Coordinates of C-alpha atoms in Angstrom, one line a residue:
X1 CA -0.2 -0.1 -0.1
X2 CA 1.1 3.6 -0.6
X3 CA 0.7 4.6 2.9
X4 CA 3.2 2.4 3.9
X5 CA 5.8 4.0 1.7
X6 CA 4.2 7.6 2.8
X7 CA 4.4 7.1 6.3
X8 CA 8.1 5.8 6.0
X9 CA 8.7 9.7 4.4
X10 CA 6.7 11.2 6.9
X11 CA 8.3 9.9 9.7
X12 CA 12.1 9.8 8.6
X13 CA 14.6 11.7 10.6
X14 CA 16.0 14.6 9.1
X15 CA 18.9 13.7 7.2
X16 CA 22.0 15.4 4.8
X17 CA 19.8 14.9 1.9
X18 CA 17.0 17.3 3.3
X19 CA 19.7 20.0 3.5
X20 CA 21.2 19.2 -0.1
X21 CA 17.7 19.7 -1.6
X22 CA 17.3 22.8 0.4
X23 CA 20.1 24.2 -1.3
X24 CA 19.4 22.6 -4.6
X25 CA 15.9 24.1 -4.6
X26 CA 17.1 27.6 -2.8
X27 CA 19.6 28.5 -5.4
X28 CA 16.7 28.9 -7.4
X29 CA 15.0 31.3 -5.4
X30 CA 18.2 33.0 -4.6
X31 CA 18.4 33.8 -8.4
X32 CA 14.7 34.7 -8.4
X33 CA 15.1 37.3 -6.0
X34 CA 18.3 38.4 -7.5
X35 CA 16.7 38.7 -11.0
X36 CA 13.3 40.3 -10.0
X37 CA 14.8 42.8 -7.8
X38 CA 17.9 44.1 -9.1
X39 CA 16.3 45.8 -11.9
X40 CA 15.0 48.5 -9.2
X41 CA 18.7 49.2 -8.5
X42 CA 19.3 50.3 -12.3
X43 CA 15.9 52.2 -13.5
X44 CA 17.2 55.4 -12.6
X45 CA 20.3 54.7 -14.4
X46 CA 18.5 53.6 -17.5
X47 CA 16.7 56.7 -17.5
X48 CA 19.8 59.0 -17.2
X49 CA 21.6 56.7 -20.0
X50 CA 18.7 56.5 -22.6
X51 CA 16.2 59.4 -21.7
X52 CA 18.5 62.4 -21.0
X53 CA 16.7 65.6 -22.1
X54 CA 19.1 68.3 -23.5
X55 CA 18.6 71.2 -20.8
X56 CA 16.7 69.8 -18.6
X57 CA 17.2 70.6 -14.7
X58 CA 16.9 67.0 -13.6
X59 CA 18.6 63.9 -15.0
X60 CA 16.6 61.6 -17.6
X61 CA 14.0 59.3 -16.2
X62 CA 12.1 56.4 -18.1
X63 CA 9.0 57.3 -19.4
X64 CA 5.9 56.0 -17.5
X65 CA 5.1 53.5 -19.9
X66 CA 8.6 52.3 -20.2
X67 CA 9.3 52.3 -16.6
X68 CA 5.9 50.4 -16.3
X69 CA 7.2 47.7 -18.8
X70 CA 10.5 47.2 -17.2
X71 CA 9.5 46.8 -13.9
X72 CA 6.3 44.9 -14.9
X73 CA 7.1 42.3 -17.8
X74 CA 9.2 39.9 -15.8
X75 CA 6.1 39.6 -13.0
X76 CA 3.9 39.2 -16.1
X77 CA 6.2 36.5 -17.4
X78 CA 6.3 34.9 -13.8
X79 CA 2.6 34.6 -13.7
X80 CA 2.6 32.9 -17.1
X81 CA 5.5 30.5 -15.6
X82 CA 3.8 29.7 -12.6
X83 CA 0.6 28.4 -14.4
X84 CA 2.3 26.5 -17.1
X85 CA 5.2 24.8 -15.5
X86 CA 2.5 24.2 -12.2
X87 CA 0.1 22.3 -14.6
X88 CA 3.2 20.6 -16.3
X89 CA 4.9 19.3 -13.0
X90 CA 1.5 17.6 -12.2
X91 CA 1.1 16.1 -15.8
X92 CA 4.9 15.0 -16.6
X93 CA 6.3 15.1 -12.8
X94 CA 8.4 17.6 -10.8
X95 CA 11.8 16.5 -12.0
X96 CA 11.2 16.3 -15.7
X97 CA 10.6 20.1 -16.1
X98 CA 12.7 21.4 -12.8
X99 CA 16.2 21.6 -15.0
X100 CA 14.2 23.7 -17.9
X101 CA 13.3 26.6 -15.6
X102 CA 16.8 26.8 -14.5
X103 CA 18.3 27.1 -18.1
X104 CA 15.5 29.6 -19.0
X105 CA 16.8 31.6 -16.0
X106 CA 20.5 31.5 -16.7
X107 CA 20.0 32.2 -20.7
X108 CA 17.6 35.2 -20.2
X109 CA 19.7 36.6 -17.5
X110 CA 22.6 36.9 -19.6
X111 CA 20.6 38.1 -22.6
X112 CA 18.9 40.8 -20.4
X113 CA 22.4 42.2 -19.9
X114 CA 23.3 42.1 -23.4
X115 CA 20.1 43.9 -24.4
X116 CA 21.4 44.3 -28.1
X117 CA 21.1 47.9 -29.8
X118 CA 22.5 51.5 -28.8
X119 CA 19.2 53.7 -29.2
X120 CA 16.5 53.6 -26.4
X121 CA 13.8 51.7 -28.4
X122 CA 15.9 48.9 -29.0
X123 CA 17.7 48.5 -25.8
X124 CA 14.4 48.7 -24.0
X125 CA 12.6 46.3 -26.3
X126 CA 14.8 43.6 -26.0
X127 CA 15.5 44.2 -22.5
X128 CA 11.6 43.8 -21.7
X129 CA 11.6 40.8 -24.1
X130 CA 14.4 38.8 -22.2
X131 CA 13.0 39.9 -19.0
X132 CA 9.5 38.5 -20.1
X133 CA 11.2 34.8 -20.7
X134 CA 13.4 35.2 -17.4
X135 CA 10.3 35.8 -15.6
X136 CA 8.6 32.6 -17.0
X137 CA 11.4 30.7 -15.9
X138 CA 11.7 31.9 -12.1
X139 CA 7.8 31.6 -12.3
X140 CA 8.1 27.7 -12.8
X141 CA 10.6 27.5 -10.0
X142 CA 7.8 28.7 -7.8
X143 CA 5.5 25.4 -7.8
X144 CA 8.4 23.1 -8.5
X145 CA 10.7 24.0 -5.7
X146 CA 7.7 24.4 -3.1
X147 CA 6.1 20.8 -3.9
X148 CA 9.4 19.1 -4.3
X149 CA 10.5 20.2 -0.9
X150 CA 7.3 19.6 0.8
X151 CA 7.0 16.0 -0.8
X152 CA 10.7 15.2 0.5
X153 CA 10.2 16.7 4.0
X154 CA 9.0 14.5 7.2
X155 CA 5.8 16.0 8.8
X156 CA 7.8 17.5 11.5
X157 CA 10.3 19.8 10.1
X158 CA 8.5 20.0 6.8
X159 CA 7.1 23.9 7.4
X160 CA 10.9 24.7 8.0
X161 CA 12.3 23.0 5.2
X162 CA 10.0 24.6 2.5
X163 CA 10.4 28.1 4.4
X164 CA 14.0 27.8 4.0
X165 CA 13.9 27.3 0.4
X166 CA 12.0 30.4 0.1
X167 CA 14.3 32.2 2.6
X168 CA 17.0 32.0 0.1
X169 CA 15.0 34.9 -1.7
X170 CA 16.1 37.3 1.3
X171 CA 19.7 36.3 0.5
X172 CA 19.4 36.8 -3.1
X173 CA 17.7 40.6 -2.5
X174 CA 20.8 41.0 -0.2
X175 CA 23.2 39.8 -2.8
X176 CA 21.9 41.9 -5.5
X177 CA 22.2 44.9 -3.2
X178 CA 25.6 44.0 -2.0
X179 CA 27.1 43.2 -5.5
X180 CA 25.4 46.6 -7.0
X181 CA 27.3 48.5 -4.0
X182 CA 30.7 46.8 -4.9
X183 CA 30.3 47.4 -8.4
X184 CA 29.2 51.1 -8.7
X185 CA 31.8 51.7 -6.0
X186 CA 34.7 50.6 -7.9
X187 CA 33.4 52.1 -11.3
X188 CA 33.2 55.4 -9.6
X189 CA 36.6 54.9 -8.4
X190 CA 37.5 54.4 -11.6
X191 CA 35.6 56.5 -13.8
X192 CA 35.3 59.8 -11.6
X193 CA 32.3 61.9 -13.0
X194 CA 30.9 65.3 -11.8
X195 CA 27.3 66.0 -10.4
X196 CA 24.5 66.2 -12.7
X197 CA 23.8 70.0 -11.8
X198 CA 27.5 70.4 -12.3
X199 CA 27.8 68.7 -15.6
X200 CA 24.6 67.0 -17.0
X201 CA 26.5 65.2 -20.0
X202 CA 29.7 64.3 -17.8
X203 CA 27.6 63.2 -15.0
X204 CA 27.0 60.0 -17.2
X205 CA 30.3 58.4 -18.2
X206 CA 30.0 56.2 -21.2
X207 CA 31.2 53.2 -19.1
X208 CA 27.3 53.5 -17.1
X209 CA 26.2 51.5 -19.7
X210 CA 28.4 48.4 -18.7
X211 CA 27.4 48.7 -14.9
X212 CA 23.8 47.9 -15.4
X213 CA 24.4 45.3 -18.0
X214 CA 27.0 43.5 -15.5
X215 CA 24.4 43.7 -12.4
X216 CA 21.6 42.1 -14.6
X217 CA 24.1 39.4 -16.4
X218 CA 25.4 38.1 -12.6
X219 CA 22.0 36.4 -11.8
X220 CA 22.9 33.8 -14.2
X221 CA 26.0 32.3 -12.1
X222 CA 24.4 31.0 -9.0
X223 CA 21.6 29.3 -11.0
X224 CA 24.2 27.6 -13.2
X225 CA 26.0 26.2 -10.3
X226 CA 23.2 24.1 -9.2
X227 CA 22.0 22.7 -12.4
X228 CA 24.1 19.6 -12.5
X229 CA 22.3 18.7 -9.2
X230 CA 18.9 19.3 -10.4
X231 CA 19.2 16.8 -13.2
X232 CA 20.6 14.2 -10.7
X233 CA 17.7 14.3 -8.2
X234 CA 15.0 11.7 -8.5
X235 CA 11.4 12.1 -8.7
X236 CA 9.6 13.0 -5.5
X237 CA 8.3 9.4 -4.0
X238 CA 4.8 11.1 -3.3
X239 CA 4.5 11.7 -6.9
X240 CA 5.9 8.3 -8.1
X241 CA 3.4 6.5 -5.6
X242 CA 0.4 8.7 -5.8
X243 CA 0.4 9.9 -9.3
X244 CA 2.5 7.7 -11.3
X245 CA 1.1 4.7 -9.1
X246 CA 4.7 2.8 -9.2
X247 CA 5.1 2.0 -5.3
X248 CA 8.6 -0.1 -5.9
X249 CA 10.1 2.9 -7.9
X250 CA 8.8 5.1 -5.1
X251 CA 10.5 2.8 -2.5
X252 CA 13.7 2.4 -4.6
X253 CA 14.1 6.3 -5.1
X254 CA 13.4 7.0 -1.8
X255 CA 15.8 4.5 0.0
X256 CA 18.6 5.9 -2.3
X257 CA 18.5 9.3 -0.8
X258 CA 17.0 9.1 2.6
X259 CA 18.6 6.2 3.9
X260 CA 15.6 4.5 5.0
X261 CA 15.0 0.8 4.3
X262 CA 11.4 0.2 2.8
X263 CA 10.3 -2.8 0.7
X264 CA 7.1 -2.0 -1.2
X265 CA 4.8 -4.9 -2.4
X266 CA 4.0 -4.8 -6.2
X267 CA 1.1 -2.6 -6.9
X268 CA -2.3 -4.3 -8.0
X269 CA -4.3 -2.0 -10.4
X270 CA -7.0 -1.0 -7.9
X271 CA -7.7 2.2 -9.5
X272 CA -9.9 4.4 -6.9
X273 CA -12.3 6.5 -8.8
X274 CA -10.8 10.1 -8.2
X275 CA -12.1 13.5 -8.8
X276 CA -10.8 16.2 -11.3
X277 CA -9.6 19.6 -10.6
X278 CA -12.2 22.2 -10.4
X279 CA -14.9 19.1 -10.4
X280 CA -17.6 19.7 -7.8
X281 CA -15.8 17.4 -5.4
X282 CA -12.6 19.4 -5.5
X283 CA -14.4 22.4 -5.0
X284 CA -16.5 21.0 -1.9
X285 CA -13.5 19.8 -0.4
X286 CA -10.6 22.2 -1.6
X287 CA -12.6 25.2 -2.9
X288 CA -12.3 27.7 0.1
X289 CA -8.8 26.5 0.6
X290 CA -7.8 27.6 -2.9
X291 CA -9.8 30.9 -2.3
X292 CA -7.8 31.2 1.1
X293 CA -4.3 30.8 -0.8
X294 CA -5.2 32.9 -3.6
X295 CA -6.6 36.0 -2.1
X296 CA -4.0 36.0 0.7
X297 CA -1.1 35.7 -1.7
X298 CA -2.7 38.6 -4.0
X299 CA -3.1 41.1 -1.2
X300 CA 0.3 40.3 0.3
X301 CA 2.2 40.6 -3.2
X302 CA 0.5 44.0 -3.7
X303 CA 2.0 45.6 -0.5
X304 CA 5.1 43.5 -0.7
X305 CA 6.0 44.2 -4.5
X306 CA 5.2 47.9 -4.4
X307 CA 7.3 48.5 -1.3
X308 CA 10.3 46.7 -2.7
X309 CA 10.2 47.7 -6.3
X310 CA 9.7 51.4 -5.4
X311 CA 11.4 51.7 -2.1
X312 CA 13.9 54.1 -3.4
X313 CA 11.0 56.5 -4.6
X314 CA 10.2 56.4 -0.7
X315 CA 13.8 56.9 0.3
X316 CA 14.0 60.0 -2.2
X317 CA 10.7 61.4 -0.8
X318 CA 11.9 61.2 2.7
X319 CA 15.2 62.7 1.8
X320 CA 17.3 59.8 2.7
X321 CA 18.6 59.5 -0.8
X322 CA 19.7 62.8 -2.2
X323 CA 18.2 64.6 -5.0
X324 CA 19.2 63.1 -8.2
X325 CA 20.9 66.4 -9.8
X326 CA 23.1 66.5 -6.9
X327 CA 24.6 62.9 -7.8
X328 CA 26.3 61.4 -11.0
X329 CA 24.7 58.5 -12.5
X330 CA 26.9 55.8 -10.7
X331 CA 26.8 57.4 -7.5
X332 CA 23.0 57.4 -7.4
X333 CA 23.1 53.4 -7.7
X334 CA 25.4 53.5 -5.1
X335 CA 23.2 55.3 -2.9
X336 CA 19.8 53.5 -3.9
X337 CA 21.6 49.8 -3.4
X338 CA 23.2 51.1 -0.1
X339 CA 19.6 52.0 1.0
X340 CA 18.2 48.5 -0.2
X341 CA 20.9 46.5 1.2
X342 CA 20.4 48.3 4.4
X343 CA 16.5 47.5 4.5
X344 CA 17.5 44.1 3.2
X345 CA 20.2 43.0 6.2
X346 CA 18.2 44.6 8.9
X347 CA 14.4 43.3 8.3
X348 CA 13.8 41.3 5.4
X349 CA 16.5 38.5 5.9
X350 CA 16.1 38.3 9.6
X351 CA 12.2 38.0 8.9
X352 CA 12.7 35.0 6.4
X353 CA 14.8 33.2 8.9
X354 CA 12.6 33.9 12.1
X355 CA 9.7 32.0 9.8
X356 CA 12.0 28.8 9.5
X357 CA 12.8 28.8 13.1
X358 CA 9.1 29.2 14.2
X359 CA 6.9 27.8 11.7
X360 CA 6.8 24.5 13.0
X361 CA 6.4 25.6 16.4
X362 CA 3.8 28.4 16.1
X363 CA 2.0 27.2 13.0
X364 CA 1.2 28.7 9.9
X365 CA -2.2 30.4 10.6
X366 CA -0.5 32.0 13.6
X367 CA 2.5 33.3 11.8
X368 CA 0.3 34.6 8.7
X369 CA -2.2 36.5 10.9
X370 CA 0.3 37.9 13.2
X371 CA 2.3 39.2 10.1
X372 CA -0.8 40.7 8.2
X373 CA -1.7 42.4 11.7
X374 CA 1.7 43.9 12.2
X375 CA 2.0 44.9 8.5
X376 CA -1.3 46.9 8.8
X377 CA -0.5 48.7 12.2
X378 CA 3.1 49.9 10.8
X379 CA 1.8 50.8 7.6
X380 CA -0.9 53.1 9.3
X381 CA 1.9 54.4 11.7
X382 CA 3.8 55.3 8.7
X383 CA 0.9 56.8 6.7
X384 CA -1.4 58.7 9.4
X385 CA 1.4 61.2 10.6
X386 CA 3.5 60.8 7.1
X387 CA 4.3 64.6 7.4
X388 CA 5.8 64.3 10.7
X389 CA 8.1 61.5 9.4
X390 CA 9.5 63.5 6.4
X391 CA 11.3 66.1 8.8
X392 CA 15.0 65.5 8.7
X393 CA 15.0 64.8 12.5
X394 CA 12.7 62.0 12.2
X395 CA 14.0 60.0 9.3
X396 CA 15.6 57.2 11.4
X397 CA 11.9 56.8 12.8
X398 CA 10.4 56.3 9.7
X399 CA 13.1 53.9 8.3
X400 CA 12.7 51.6 11.5
X401 CA 8.8 51.5 11.1
X402 CA 9.3 50.9 7.3
X403 CA 11.7 48.1 8.0
X404 CA 9.6 46.6 10.7
X405 CA 6.9 46.3 7.8
X406 CA 9.2 44.2 5.6
X407 CA 10.6 42.1 8.9
X408 CA 6.5 41.2 9.4
X409 CA 5.8 40.5 5.8
X410 CA 8.8 38.0 5.7
X411 CA 8.0 36.7 9.3
X412 CA 4.5 36.4 8.4
X413 CA 2.4 35.8 5.0
X414 CA 5.4 36.7 2.5
X415 CA 6.8 33.0 3.7
X416 CA 3.4 31.4 5.0
X417 CA 1.8 32.0 1.6
X418 CA 4.5 29.9 -0.2
X419 CA 4.4 27.2 2.2
X420 CA 0.7 26.3 2.6
X421 CA -0.2 25.7 -0.8
X422 CA 2.6 22.8 -1.3
X423 CA 0.9 21.4 1.6
X424 CA -3.0 21.1 1.6
X425 CA -4.0 20.2 -1.9
X426 CA -3.7 16.4 -3.2
X427 CA -0.6 15.2 -4.9
X428 CA -2.1 15.2 -8.2
X429 CA -3.0 18.8 -8.3
X430 CA -0.6 20.0 -5.7
X431 CA 2.0 21.6 -8.4
X432 CA -1.1 23.0 -10.3
X433 CA -2.7 24.4 -7.3
X434 CA 0.5 26.1 -5.9
X435 CA 1.1 27.6 -9.4
X436 CA -2.6 29.2 -9.3
X437 CA -1.7 30.6 -5.9
X438 CA 1.5 32.0 -6.7
X439 CA -0.1 33.2 -10.1
X440 CA -2.7 34.9 -7.8
X441 CA -0.1 36.7 -5.9
X442 CA 2.1 37.9 -9.1
X443 CA -1.4 39.3 -10.4
X444 CA -1.2 41.5 -6.9
X445 CA 2.6 42.1 -7.5
X446 CA 1.7 43.6 -11.1
X447 CA -1.1 45.5 -9.5
X448 CA 1.1 46.7 -6.6
X449 CA 4.2 47.5 -9.2
X450 CA 1.8 49.3 -11.7
X451 CA -0.6 51.1 -9.3
X452 CA 2.3 52.4 -6.9
X453 CA 3.8 53.7 -9.9
X454 CA 1.4 56.1 -10.4
X455 CA -0.5 56.5 -7.3
X456 CA 2.8 57.5 -5.2
X457 CA 3.3 60.4 -7.6
X458 CA 3.0 63.9 -6.1
X459 CA -0.6 65.1 -5.9
X460 CA 0.6 68.4 -7.7
X461 CA 1.6 67.3 -11.2
X462 CA 4.3 69.9 -11.6
X463 CA 6.1 68.0 -9.0
X464 CA 5.5 64.4 -10.4
X465 CA 8.0 62.6 -12.0
X466 CA 8.4 63.7 -15.8
X467 CA 5.5 62.3 -18.1
X468 CA 3.2 61.0 -15.3
X469 CA 0.2 62.3 -14.2
X470 CA -0.5 63.6 -10.7
X471 CA -1.1 60.6 -8.2
X472 CA -2.4 60.6 -4.6
X473 CA 1.1 61.1 -3.0
X474 CA 3.1 58.5 -0.8
X475 CA 1.1 59.3 2.3
X476 CA -2.3 58.2 0.7
X477 CA -0.4 54.9 -1.0
X478 CA 0.7 53.8 2.4
X479 CA -2.9 54.2 3.7
X480 CA -4.1 52.2 0.9
X481 CA -1.7 49.6 1.5
X482 CA -2.4 49.6 5.1
X483 CA -6.2 48.7 4.2
X484 CA -5.0 45.7 1.8
X485 CA -3.0 44.4 4.5
X486 CA -6.1 44.5 6.7
X487 CA -7.9 42.6 4.2
X488 CA -5.1 39.9 4.3
X489 CA -5.9 39.5 8.0
X490 CA -9.5 38.8 7.3
X491 CA -8.8 36.3 4.4
X492 CA -6.2 34.4 6.3
X493 CA -9.1 32.9 8.3
X494 CA -10.2 30.7 5.1
X495 CA -6.4 29.0 5.1
X496 CA -6.3 25.6 7.6
X497 CA -3.4 24.9 9.6
X498 CA -1.1 22.1 8.5
X499 CA 1.2 21.9 11.3
X500 CA 2.4 18.5 12.3
X501 CA 0.2 16.8 9.7
X502 CA 1.0 14.7 6.9
X503 CA 0.3 15.8 3.4
X504 CA -2.0 12.9 3.0
X505 CA -4.1 13.7 6.2
X506 CA -4.4 17.6 5.0
X507 CA -5.4 16.7 1.4
X508 CA -7.7 13.8 2.2
X509 CA -5.5 11.4 0.3
X510 CA -5.6 9.1 2.9
X511 CA -9.4 8.8 3.0
X512 CA -9.3 8.1 -0.6
X513 CA -6.6 5.3 -0.2
X514 CA -8.5 3.7 2.4
X515 CA -11.7 3.9 0.4

């Protein structure tokens, strides 16, 4: 019986292979975060290089439609990849498509940096083309990595293992910022340039064009390092036993990697009638669960991505990054990278690892509820007395509160929305349902990225960025994000607790097996 094989998996002690799997899957997420967020480090530079206006008082900025495309196209690709590879992971098996996503990421990272051409239209068009396909590969990594890790894990430490894979995202954001700091510092030492207000043309040295390309291309290397190991991973025993219906193969694969000795009796073809995806039975059993995972991930990503992609604008608005005209192009990258790295180091990365430490003690539900609650509190604490925070003497307080919203998104729903869909659905739909939940999140990210781009503009059109209409301002944007986090608190009540339970118990497959 499949139960025998799966019980052995649930009871298996934590072994070296679990940690190997975390590294193999986690390096994909390290690359995902690096590739998705490094673009925010260089968008200001792209504006200076390709959209300089002769005689303008301020440096060139990306026009609204170009900025939206450059920031959003990878997210659209990610959404598409999550749905496609999620479905494919259930149809063909997790392992068969796992290497494909990584190769896409490696090739498209390199091609994003090459972005052929010299004039603004061809460079931006090719950059957007390759970032779409980069996002497509990144999208596949979400359902496959989460599902593989959940199906390899024992039930005692499963939450921590899946969360640890996701926590590599924090290290990827940190690495992107740190790499940009070092590179921009070296470029600035080598190619000295005056501030824009001193010499508008001379403030952007020709070599600046190499800087943004190197930052984007570097994302290929960590992914390439783990390609071989992904190909060597066997299919997960749960997929082989429950979906491919090959218990002998499942037992063999499991004993190879997890050092547990189990003999599986040959499978008799006693196929039970199994309901399909989105059938009436699926909707009765898992409809509310899917609504819970999709809605909470959607709401979380509106807040998370708008903050992450545009924190440089918030830092400028509160004066933490000097006015653009007082810096040269390379110096601006350095200042933006330094600010983002500081936030990542003090709040984003610790938040992820707090989840890893506590998820199997506190449970998923408690962490998600707590995270959304504190994100709401800190967002309103920033927004309501916003003008108080913009005073020079209060900047540190603003940055501390802003950092806390990041800390509680990561020690909260940003991690749990990734973990739970990999645990609560049946094996034959697990990858698809995780892909649907993740794609819902990316839809939220697109809303956050595009919406915040316009909403956060100054209410006075004269003070808005070049080419943008007047917005509702940073203060009102933060109020909107606070309201979105509050909705996250409410929708969390649709998500079940999976702490300490086997995957089959959560998904109802143990009942099917017994029928």
